[in-house]
XYZ file of C-alpha atoms in Angstrom:
316
model
C 3.465 26.599 51.769
C 4.388 25.266 48.387
C 2.837 21.920 47.467
C 5.390 19.207 46.784
C 5.491 18.051 43.169
C 6.821 18.820 39.730
C 7.256 22.437 38.744
C 7.133 21.811 34.974
C 4.707 19.858 32.815
C 5.092 18.847 29.179
C 1.551 18.290 27.943
C 2.139 18.030 24.191
C 5.015 16.743 22.038
C 5.111 16.824 18.244
C 7.941 14.976 16.519
C 8.513 14.960 12.741
C 11.165 12.903 10.934
C 11.951 13.562 7.268
C 14.568 11.155 5.872
C 16.657 11.983 2.814
C 19.251 10.323 0.634
C 22.217 11.630 2.669
C 20.817 12.957 5.940
C 17.669 12.937 8.024
C 15.900 16.088 9.185
C 14.276 16.179 12.633
C 11.792 18.610 14.132
C 10.707 18.539 17.757
C 8.041 20.849 19.158
C 6.667 20.587 22.683
C 4.549 22.654 25.030
C 5.910 23.169 28.534
C 4.116 24.701 31.526
C 6.356 25.951 34.327
C 5.355 27.292 37.726
C 8.763 28.872 38.305
C 11.894 29.691 36.381
C 13.879 26.593 35.414
C 15.927 24.956 32.690
C 14.632 22.440 30.174
C 17.307 19.970 29.128
C 17.079 18.024 25.867
C 19.515 15.219 25.047
C 19.812 14.446 21.327
C 21.261 11.242 19.840
C 25.015 11.117 19.134
C 25.993 12.635 15.806
C 23.188 15.208 15.801
C 23.899 18.688 14.441
C 21.529 21.325 15.791
C 20.082 23.774 13.264
C 17.948 25.990 15.461
C 16.290 26.320 18.859
C 13.297 28.615 19.398
C 11.171 29.463 22.405
C 7.832 31.021 21.498
C 9.239 31.639 17.969
C 12.249 33.508 19.393
C 15.647 32.078 18.453
C 18.068 30.966 21.143
C 21.823 30.650 20.848
C 23.000 27.044 20.726
C 26.143 25.064 19.971
C 25.649 23.190 16.701
C 27.841 20.240 17.709
C 26.408 19.832 21.207
C 24.027 16.926 21.807
C 22.717 18.481 25.038
C 20.494 21.532 24.720
C 19.689 23.645 27.789
C 16.741 26.014 27.340
C 15.911 28.575 30.089
C 12.176 28.520 30.800
C 10.386 31.370 32.539
C 7.203 30.829 34.566
C 4.181 30.349 32.329
C 3.411 28.424 29.121
C 5.921 28.140 26.296
C 6.390 26.382 22.973
C 9.897 25.029 22.410
C 11.040 24.141 18.859
C 14.230 22.222 18.116
C 15.506 21.340 14.651
C 18.511 19.157 13.952
C 19.872 16.805 11.348
C 21.682 13.489 11.378
C 24.093 12.240 8.751
C 22.149 8.997 8.508
C 21.366 7.904 4.965
C 17.976 6.434 4.203
C 18.405 2.681 4.473
C 16.209 -0.380 4.609
C 15.315 0.219 8.255
C 14.758 3.685 9.674
C 14.068 4.354 13.353
C 13.024 7.588 14.998
C 15.606 8.916 17.470
C 15.477 8.335 21.217
C 15.390 11.943 22.417
C 15.545 12.455 26.175
C 13.450 15.357 27.485
C 14.555 14.696 31.080
C 10.950 15.070 32.235
C 7.678 13.135 31.966
C 5.438 14.041 29.042
C 2.004 13.276 27.610
C 0.351 13.412 24.171
C 3.367 12.483 22.077
C 2.703 12.372 18.308
C 5.236 11.012 15.809
C 5.127 11.758 12.084
C 7.506 10.028 9.694
C 7.561 11.373 6.138
C 8.290 8.616 3.619
C 10.015 9.763 0.398
C 8.139 9.161 -2.843
C 10.839 6.805 -4.107
C 10.435 4.257 -1.302
C 8.332 1.109 -1.041
C 7.060 0.658 2.527
C 6.987 -2.997 3.588
C 6.562 -2.938 7.374
C 6.030 -0.342 10.100
C 6.009 -0.611 13.866
C 6.255 1.291 17.111
C 3.593 2.469 19.567
C 0.317 0.574 19.609
C -1.647 3.485 18.141
C -0.074 3.784 14.722
C -0.147 2.585 11.115
C -0.771 -0.972 9.979
C 0.269 -2.446 6.626
C -2.750 -4.511 5.532
C -1.079 -5.768 2.362
C 0.376 -8.882 3.978
C -2.942 -10.094 5.333
C -4.582 -9.627 1.938
C -1.657 -11.427 0.296
C -1.979 -14.475 2.557
C -5.713 -14.787 1.882
C -5.319 -14.398 -1.884
C -2.477 -16.933 -1.970
C -4.740 -19.476 -0.270
C -7.428 -18.736 -2.864
C -4.841 -19.115 -5.641
C -3.862 -22.565 -4.343
C -7.543 -23.554 -4.289
C -8.028 -22.314 -7.869
C -5.012 -24.365 -8.936
C -6.990 -27.505 -8.147
C -9.372 -26.747 -11.029
C -7.567 -28.983 -13.495
C -9.909 -28.260 -16.415
C -8.618 -24.673 -16.658
C -5.429 -23.798 -18.611
C -3.770 -22.420 -15.461
C -1.673 -24.316 -12.973
C -1.251 -23.444 -9.313
C 1.954 -21.598 -10.189
C 0.095 -19.457 -12.728
C -2.539 -18.451 -10.197
C 0.133 -17.637 -7.612
C 2.001 -15.399 -10.061
C -1.228 -13.644 -11.039
C -2.008 -12.942 -7.388
C 1.509 -11.662 -6.686
C 1.293 -9.245 -9.611
C -2.198 -7.955 -8.841
C -2.291 -7.897 -5.040
C -0.516 -4.515 -4.748
C -3.390 -2.490 -6.160
C -5.375 -4.529 -8.699
C -6.455 -7.532 -6.654
C -10.136 -6.835 -7.467
C -9.296 -7.809 -11.056
C -9.158 -11.441 -9.926
C -12.976 -11.527 -9.773
C -13.676 -10.952 -13.505
C -10.562 -12.958 -14.411
C -11.705 -16.049 -12.533
C -15.242 -15.576 -13.866
C -13.895 -15.410 -17.442
C -11.979 -18.690 -17.164
C -14.864 -20.520 -15.476
C -17.488 -19.266 -17.937
C -15.310 -20.019 -20.952
C -14.814 -23.557 -19.702
C -18.572 -23.884 -19.202
C -19.116 -22.522 -22.721
C -16.849 -25.223 -24.177
C -18.930 -27.935 -22.486
C -22.500 -26.876 -23.292
C -24.450 -27.970 -26.359
C -25.581 -24.830 -28.244
C -28.414 -26.779 -29.870
C -30.156 -27.023 -26.515
C -30.422 -23.238 -26.354
C -32.729 -21.089 -28.377
C -31.166 -18.777 -30.924
C -31.862 -15.701 -28.767
C -30.405 -17.194 -25.604
C -27.332 -18.477 -27.417
C -26.625 -15.133 -29.055
C -27.147 -13.260 -25.769
C -24.714 -15.667 -24.109
C -22.125 -14.980 -26.790
C -22.568 -11.221 -26.419
C -22.167 -11.467 -22.637
C -19.013 -13.565 -22.955
C -17.602 -11.157 -25.533
C -18.277 -8.163 -23.264
C -16.687 -9.932 -20.286
C -13.656 -10.810 -22.420
C -13.164 -7.194 -23.513
C -13.521 -5.817 -19.976
C -11.127 -8.394 -18.506
C -8.557 -7.906 -21.263
C -8.633 -4.102 -20.950
C -8.256 -4.337 -17.174
C -5.254 -6.647 -17.522
C -3.650 -4.362 -20.088
C -4.245 -1.333 -17.830
C -2.630 -3.125 -14.884
C 0.691 -3.375 -16.744
C 1.514 0.366 -17.044
C 0.110 0.947 -13.564
C 2.658 -1.473 -12.147
C 5.532 -0.147 -14.237
C 4.900 3.552 -13.572
C 2.761 3.695 -10.434
C 3.306 2.868 -6.784
C 2.076 -0.238 -4.959
C -0.914 0.114 -2.677
C 0.236 -1.498 0.576
C -2.992 -0.689 2.419
C -1.345 1.564 5.012
C -4.062 2.703 7.423
C -4.376 3.700 11.064
C -4.157 6.980 12.979
C -4.494 9.021 9.791
C -1.508 7.321 8.132
C -0.976 6.882 4.410
C 1.597 5.427 2.053
C 3.901 8.430 2.422
C 3.094 9.621 5.953
C 3.167 7.387 9.015
C 1.645 8.680 12.253
C 1.955 7.272 15.772
C 0.595 8.474 19.112
C 1.773 7.848 22.682
C -0.429 8.963 25.553
C 2.373 9.326 28.097
C 6.078 8.702 28.625
C 8.682 8.968 31.369
C 11.534 10.952 29.822
C 12.770 9.391 26.565
C 10.562 9.677 23.507
C 9.083 6.405 22.282
C 10.669 5.177 19.059
C 8.929 4.046 15.870
C 10.417 2.294 12.851
C 9.743 1.538 9.201
C 11.231 -0.950 6.752
C 11.284 0.169 3.132
C 13.184 -0.518 -0.076
C 13.689 1.539 -3.245
C 10.625 1.759 -5.464
C 12.596 0.707 -8.554
C 12.746 -2.831 -7.130
C 8.957 -3.043 -7.284
C 8.913 -1.704 -10.823
C 11.617 -4.149 -11.925
C 9.571 -7.022 -10.497
C 6.486 -5.690 -12.281
C 8.435 -5.549 -15.551
C 9.307 -9.245 -15.262
C 5.690 -10.031 -14.307
C 4.345 -8.024 -17.271
C 6.559 -9.925 -19.730
C 5.401 -13.219 -18.262
C 1.757 -12.114 -18.451
C 2.107 -11.046 -22.089
C 3.497 -14.461 -23.046
C 0.866 -16.416 -21.152
C -1.972 -14.172 -22.288
C -1.537 -15.264 -25.906
C -2.105 -18.901 -24.973
C -5.063 -18.077 -22.735
C -6.719 -16.020 -25.473
C -6.287 -18.900 -27.928
C -7.897 -21.267 -25.424
C -10.706 -18.778 -24.826
C -11.374 -18.338 -28.556
C -11.597 -22.118 -28.991
C -14.150 -22.284 -26.181
C -16.042 -19.242 -27.476
C -16.433 -20.714 -30.996
C -17.291 -24.243 -29.865
C -19.935 -25.456 -32.372
C -20.371 -21.945 -33.732
C -20.098 -18.432 -32.412
C -23.389 -16.993 -33.743
C -26.750 -18.371 -34.801
C -28.802 -16.654 -37.458
C -31.141 -19.563 -38.284
C -34.905 -18.946 -38.116
C -37.399 -21.371 -36.774
C -39.975 -22.096 -39.473
C -43.658 -22.275 -38.597
C -45.311 -25.731 -38.798
C -48.179 -24.389 -40.971
C -45.848 -22.685 -43.453
C -46.072 -24.082 -46.964
C -42.826 -25.330 -48.453
C -41.463 -23.261 -51.289
C -41.160 -24.891 -54.728
C-alpha cells in the first residue's frame, strides 16, 4: 500500500532579482522531485508578465498575462525555470516578490543584483543574509570625533571633527589615524623647547614631522577624487554578499517565498555630498596648514650649529 504523505518535494529554490530603471527582471529556478504525475502551480505577484517557462531546459507554452502558472510534472526529478518581469521602477525601497509555490520547500536562496548607480543604505530579510556594517562604524567614529573635539588646544572644533568623520567614514576612515597624529604632534612641536634637544634629535624630529605632513596631505588630496568619482564602501558583508550583490538564504518555507528588501538611493547624491565636503575641506585645509607651519617652525625649523670642543683653541 502507498504510504501517506506528500508526492512532490521541492528541495532547492534559486531566486534572482535584477532591478532596472523602468522594470524589474525576475528569475526563479527550483528542483522538484515527484513520485507520480502531478501539476506544479506557481502564483506570481499581480502585474507580472511571464517571459518564459522551461522544464529541464524545454520550453512550455504559457499565457504572458496570467499570474498563475501550471506546469505538468512527470514522475522523477525536474528543474523548473520561470522568468518574468514587473513594471516596477527602481525606487528607494525594493522588495523581492512573494511568489507562492503552493508546496513546502527547502534551501531557498535569494540574490538581489544592485545596479552600479545605486547607494545601498540598508538591507533586511531572512536572518542569514547581508549586513551593512557602515552604520556601526559611523556611530563609533562619531563618538571618537566628539571626544577629539574636547582637545581645545587644536585648531579643530567638534563640528570640524564630525565633518571629517562623515566625509571619510565611507571608505577612508583609516586616514583619521595619521590625521589625528599630525595635529597632536604639531601641537606638541609648538610647545617644546628645541634648545633642550641635541642638533641630531631636533633635525630627525623635523624630518619625521615633514614626512608625516606629506603623507597625510597626499592621503587627504587622494580622498577627494575618490569620493567624487568612486563609490562608498558601506561594509556590506554576510553570506557572500557585496556592495552590488545581496544574498540571503532560507532553510525551509511553507509555500510562499520569504521576502527580502533593500533601501538605496541614487549614487549621484553621495557624490554631490562629497563635492560639498571637498570644498569645505579645501577651505579649512589652508588654515590648518598655516597653523601647522607655525608649529613646525617654532624657534627654527633646522639646526646646523656645531658643538665646539672644550679643548679647541679660539681662532684669532
